[in-house]
């Protein structure tokens, strides 16, 4: 009674009473679980293999608080684990904390530097908000441009995890304050290890408060701060090295000069997923006669204009080269004494690729604008023309390539239109000081033939698309798409030593010829800008370090086999994995800066953060035995970290025999092996889809390598999701549209938050958390608690209805529970949690509410069915709202144990015929109500006369057809013949319609009119048969229509406000038939499931009297 009063609002805290009630139940349930160690699970020691479920989630990075986005991905695993635990599986859900890599160290250094530079607490300079907004707008425009130009065939997450982590605050101190950390608490964060002590316990607190069913004994942090995990990672890499998966080599890698090491995805503030783009750098030698004016200081030197190209095979057709008149260029001295002309950014990249005398240092001899290069004559490699000139192009982007662009107007639409513009527009030539002899004599030089376009594709495509100038960017982009790919796939060389050869066969050879001749070099740069967490713009560097041999043919084949055997839940996710396996190559796995585990054989380096995170799921199986529940590994209940040798790990994870004299407890080894062998492989890993392109694919590769000879240990499924929107907008601290996990639980309660997370969406696209859904859940859950308390009191009363369950409404409600059990179980199995919420909560509640109505209120419900509903609905909701359900199970239903292990409800096989009959009755009542309104509506006024007298309907006759006849019977016979009962399927509708047209119906005079009705009838019956089986195709309904209506006459009368309803066969009671026909009701058109209703309408005398003016 006290609870019912509180949630009804009769308390001083009425605005939050319902939420506070859920928080109280939450605290009570979590204490029960903790006291009873409900979620601690141990593998059988007798070698038995009961059904098990092992799910895991990428350990979150510990540089801040967990937020609602974390909770969304985590909820997928939580719901799946809770479902498996509920249905009786041995269920393991562990959780750990990632601290490896550069971000924590970089952030700690920022705190240290900010204190040193601005004081403690820092007094930062005032930010010019207008300038900040301008910069933000420019970045947004650049991002939009990148999105417009992206490859539509390439999978990409809409927002990377690294971008999400980066935030918008300028200073690390401000970022810490935005997480709720006070000024006096921030200084210790200058020590990177303070982060490891501060954030993991808070994350554990919040995940526990969320109600996640975690076995916390198995929790750990990464890095050498945890010596047990450190030993595990060392074993992993020693094993990979032994089998040849780790090599040391020089490779191009995205690199941070400031950090002095490669910059992997998790080390980046922006640019996650960006890799090196390789170009051929064409060295166009400047004629000495052109080194005048601003270029005069370069006279006497070997000077080359350096142009980056992706199409070396087209160099035969060069007619000029391009520069941006207002662009900033420089002349840079290379190691061999030659001088390359390019932009500063390109020179910075080149300096890290072993082309300068001192690595990482570009020697700039001269700086100038692009205008100084216009008219410079050059001799370009492979060009048929011995002398070509440097000309202005206004569309050159200085953030890609070198700023110098080759011009092949035969094969590049942009080049063709830019050259055409210069030829056609003397004022343009005059503006940039272009002499006619530099432009006018030069015509297109065909170099590649494409069958569709002929010997010069660019002029042909530009004419077809009616491109008028180089400013027609949209059409030029379309022209590029039409020509570039076909130039490679269909092109045939017209010039040079490889004349007549397909481009795709000689492209690389042509490049190599130029490189060997010293006319070109290989050049790489990031595909787009990458910023490290240290605030440094990254380059591509040729680095000598340790690499994982991803992409190696045999290893890739094993990885592809692993993927083929996995459930990815979404076709789009599988395609993304396949794409990643297609392009992923060697991965730099070592770093010299940050936190982590040292490379075992080369202690100068650390193992980077994405490489120590690939098989740690195996460590979960034994962590509790080594660490004793201490996430830091300081508690050592069994052995020391030094005893965890590679030989011991081999024995645990690879089944190898341990030497008899080994210093390791045999009993502990047996326990560790039992845990691993029982739990592995993991059954599910849940993650955001942005990790497909690195972490998740790395996990596939590493499992396929470490357990190369035991495929039974390979992962069984990955379930990926999109990002979480908050009220249809991106979550952002800067806009205030952001919630931490702690804030969300405090605002809604864990159960209401979980309810809204379940409702947010299950596809690989972005989902949406809606405040209103969470708030509505608070109301729904607390109202349901009140109803259950009241219903339990009714059911315990001697007056409660009991006995056999034979009444139609009882049977329908019982069947609705069976339907909900089956549908919800199927949805849980498919991890379609929104659908599970619909079938197990919304639909089941609707069925309950409909039953209440037909029974005439709660007191008339069958007590056994009401009790069954309370139990079934509680169990179906348990994975989503475990705290509320624990209260119902233990406190209200007085059940023993925890609801989390109570067993998934069991029902009978749903009766589709009964469900169809119930649906028929509902639709009939709705149809009758509408029919009565229509029948009682006054006739339309004619000629301005008075409206007719008010009408009322007190009674109705319904005429029920016994069977389908005529053309409908013919269609049903055809459908029965075509129906494949085993597969519950039909051939295409067109085949069925052809059969109808070939039947005797075609001879009927009204065949055309009949065919108009055939299609909807056939489609309806096909759908019905696929749901109910072949019985739906009989001439009679699967249920007794007349009996259903007769049994439920009282219900129909009540909901339709009728005093009398007679249920008649369509061919009986001639007088009633005649009366119906007289009123325009066509009784002979009644069909099974669609009876004819005759509403007996009369003048509404009471209303007429009420309308009379008695005093007149």
XYZ file of N, CA and C in Angstrom, residues 163-244:
246
model
N 37.959 9.989 -33.183
C 37.348 11.313 -33.299
C 36.453 11.576 -32.102
N 35.705 10.553 -31.712
C 34.821 10.715 -30.569
C 35.609 11.021 -29.309
N 36.813 10.434 -29.206
C 37.631 10.650 -28.021
C 38.270 12.038 -28.010
N 38.451 12.614 -29.202
C 39.271 13.816 -29.304
C 38.663 15.024 -28.608
N 37.316 15.146 -28.683
C 36.674 16.292 -28.069
C 36.976 17.581 -28.802
N 36.520 18.704 -28.240
C 36.745 19.989 -28.894
C 37.505 20.960 -27.998
N 37.732 20.622 -26.713
C 38.454 21.531 -25.845
C 39.906 21.643 -26.293
N 40.447 22.858 -26.127
C 41.836 23.090 -26.517
C 42.785 22.503 -25.497
N 42.464 22.632 -24.210
C 43.394 22.262 -23.154
C 42.942 20.992 -22.445
N 43.919 20.172 -22.085
C 43.630 18.930 -21.376
C 43.009 19.211 -20.010
N 43.441 20.288 -19.387
C 42.877 20.673 -18.083
C 41.363 20.873 -18.197
N 40.944 21.534 -19.287
C 39.506 21.764 -19.493
C 38.771 20.455 -19.739
N 39.420 19.551 -20.455
C 38.801 18.250 -20.714
C 38.568 17.520 -19.394
N 39.543 17.588 -18.495
C 39.397 16.930 -17.201
C 38.251 17.567 -16.401
N 38.165 18.877 -16.462
C 37.105 19.567 -15.708
C 35.725 19.210 -16.263
N 35.657 19.032 -17.592
C 34.368 18.683 -18.203
C 33.907 17.291 -17.780
N 34.835 16.475 -17.254
C 34.485 15.147 -16.747
C 34.110 15.185 -15.268
N 34.037 16.388 -14.707
C 33.623 16.524 -13.317
C 34.757 16.452 -12.322
N 35.998 16.602 -12.790
C 37.163 16.544 -11.904
C 37.553 17.967 -11.517
N 37.699 18.215 -10.225
C 37.977 19.569 -9.740
C 39.417 19.994 -9.956
N 39.651 21.307 -9.904
C 41.005 21.852 -10.101
C 42.027 21.225 -9.150
N 41.604 20.987 -7.916
C 42.553 20.451 -6.933
C 42.879 18.983 -7.177
N 42.035 18.295 -7.964
C 42.261 16.877 -8.248
C 43.078 16.646 -9.518
N 43.229 17.667 -10.347
C 43.824 17.464 -11.673
C 45.347 17.314 -11.645
N 46.090 18.047 -10.855
C 47.556 17.950 -10.939
C 48.135 16.538 -10.884
N 47.597 15.618 -10.057
C 48.183 14.266 -10.040
C 48.099 13.554 -11.392
N 47.223 14.020 -12.277
C 47.090 13.377 -13.579
C 48.288 13.648 -14.484
N 49.220 14.449 -14.041
C 50.467 14.617 -14.788
C 51.294 13.327 -14.754
N 50.977 12.456 -13.814
C 51.597 11.121 -13.759
C 50.684 10.158 -14.505
N 51.131 9.536 -15.604
C 50.231 8.673 -16.386
C 49.672 7.508 -15.573
N 50.400 7.040 -14.584
C 49.918 5.899 -13.814
C 48.796 6.274 -12.848
N 48.647 7.574 -12.582
C 47.512 8.009 -11.766
C 46.202 7.741 -12.495
N 46.205 7.872 -13.824
C 45.014 7.590 -14.616
C 44.571 6.140 -14.406
N 45.544 5.237 -14.308
C 45.249 3.818 -14.173
C 44.635 3.498 -12.818
N 44.957 4.332 -11.826
C 44.398 4.121 -10.491
C 43.046 4.824 -10.339
N 42.827 5.874 -11.119
C 41.652 6.725 -10.922
C 40.420 6.230 -11.696
N 40.567 6.025 -13.004
C 39.388 5.780 -13.839
C 38.846 4.343 -13.811
N 39.667 3.290 -13.790
C 39.087 1.939 -13.784
C 38.111 1.665 -12.640
N 38.407 2.065 -11.386
C 37.421 1.823 -10.328
C 36.091 2.550 -10.570
N 36.162 3.744 -11.173
C 34.931 4.482 -11.469
C 34.138 3.784 -12.572
N 34.843 3.256 -13.551
C 34.159 2.524 -14.617
C 33.494 1.271 -14.053
N 34.181 0.586 -13.162
C 33.594 -0.597 -12.514
C 32.345 -0.207 -11.730
N 32.424 0.903 -11.018
C 31.259 1.395 -10.266
C 30.061 1.609 -11.179
N 30.294 2.253 -12.320
C 29.196 2.609 -13.209
C 28.619 1.391 -13.937
N 29.479 0.475 -14.337
C 28.999 -0.743 -15.014
C 28.195 -1.591 -14.032
N 28.633 -1.627 -12.774
C 27.877 -2.350 -11.744
C 26.527 -1.688 -11.516
N 26.518 -0.356 -11.444
C 25.264 0.376 -11.234
C 24.304 0.170 -12.395
N 24.822 -0.052 -13.573
C 23.978 -0.325 -14.746
C 23.273 -1.674 -14.622
N 23.774 -2.504 -13.700
C 23.159 -3.818 -13.514
C 23.779 -4.891 -14.373
N 24.944 -4.606 -14.970
C 25.587 -5.601 -15.828
C 26.029 -6.801 -14.988
N 25.802 -7.975 -15.542
C 25.985 -9.212 -14.780
C 27.414 -9.726 -14.944
N 28.360 -8.933 -14.445
C 29.779 -9.169 -14.676
C 30.394 -10.009 -13.556
N 31.253 -10.917 -13.934
C 32.085 -11.635 -12.971
C 33.343 -10.795 -12.760
N 33.305 -9.931 -11.743
C 34.377 -8.957 -11.541
C 35.680 -9.594 -11.048
N 35.644 -10.845 -10.648
C 36.892 -11.503 -10.229
C 37.895 -11.560 -11.377
N 37.391 -11.532 -12.603
C 38.237 -11.720 -13.776
C 38.689 -10.391 -14.387
N 38.434 -9.289 -13.698
C 38.768 -7.973 -14.232
C 40.264 -7.707 -14.141
N 40.776 -6.899 -15.057
C 42.200 -6.545 -15.036
C 42.421 -5.256 -15.808
N 43.581 -4.640 -15.595
C 44.020 -3.543 -16.452
C 45.168 -4.057 -17.310
N 45.450 -3.341 -18.405
C 46.557 -3.710 -19.280
C 47.822 -2.957 -18.874
N 48.862 -3.135 -19.621
C 50.201 -2.536 -19.445
C 51.024 -3.350 -18.438
N 52.297 -2.989 -18.328
C 53.181 -3.676 -17.383
C 52.864 -3.292 -15.937
N 51.882 -2.398 -15.745
C 51.402 -2.092 -14.396
C 50.705 -3.308 -13.800
N 50.258 -4.210 -14.653
C 49.685 -5.495 -14.239
C 50.633 -6.592 -14.728
N 51.507 -7.093 -13.892
C 52.561 -8.009 -14.366
C 52.041 -9.324 -14.919
N 50.861 -9.767 -14.483
C 50.322 -11.017 -15.023
C 49.871 -10.840 -16.477
N 49.128 -9.749 -16.708
C 48.711 -9.499 -18.095
C 49.920 -9.199 -18.970
N 50.899 -8.527 -18.410
C 52.134 -8.234 -19.129
C 52.800 -9.534 -19.592
N 52.826 -10.519 -18.713
C 53.417 -11.814 -19.071
C 52.614 -12.500 -20.169
N 51.289 -12.356 -20.123
C 50.426 -12.954 -21.144
C 50.705 -12.353 -22.512
N 50.824 -11.024 -22.596
C 51.065 -10.367 -23.886
C 52.448 -10.730 -24.417
N 53.424 -10.813 -23.527
C 54.766 -11.222 -23.954
C 54.722 -12.627 -24.569
N 53.972 -13.510 -23.943
C 53.821 -14.866 -24.505
C 53.166 -14.814 -25.887
N 52.127 -14.007 -26.010
C 51.436 -13.898 -27.297
C 52.407 -13.503 -28.400
N 53.232 -12.496 -28.135
C 54.125 -12.010 -29.189
C 55.313 -12.937 -29.425
N 55.770 -13.569 -28.381
C 56.809 -14.586 -28.600
C 56.276 -15.702 -29.495
N 55.030 -16.076 -29.269
C 54.416 -17.138 -30.074
C 54.270 -16.697 -31.526
N 53.807 -15.470 -31.728
C 53.654 -14.955 -33.093
C 55.003 -14.886 -33.805
N 56.028 -14.504 -33.084
C 57.354 -14.412 -33.703
C 57.878 -15.799 -34.083
N 57.632 -16.777 -33.202
C 58.094 -18.142 -33.485
C 57.490 -18.694 -34.768
N 56.245 -18.339 -35.044
C 55.579 -18.886 -36.235
C 55.669 -17.931 -37.426
N 56.538 -16.921 -37.321
C 56.833 -16.068 -38.465
C 55.812 -15.012 -38.781
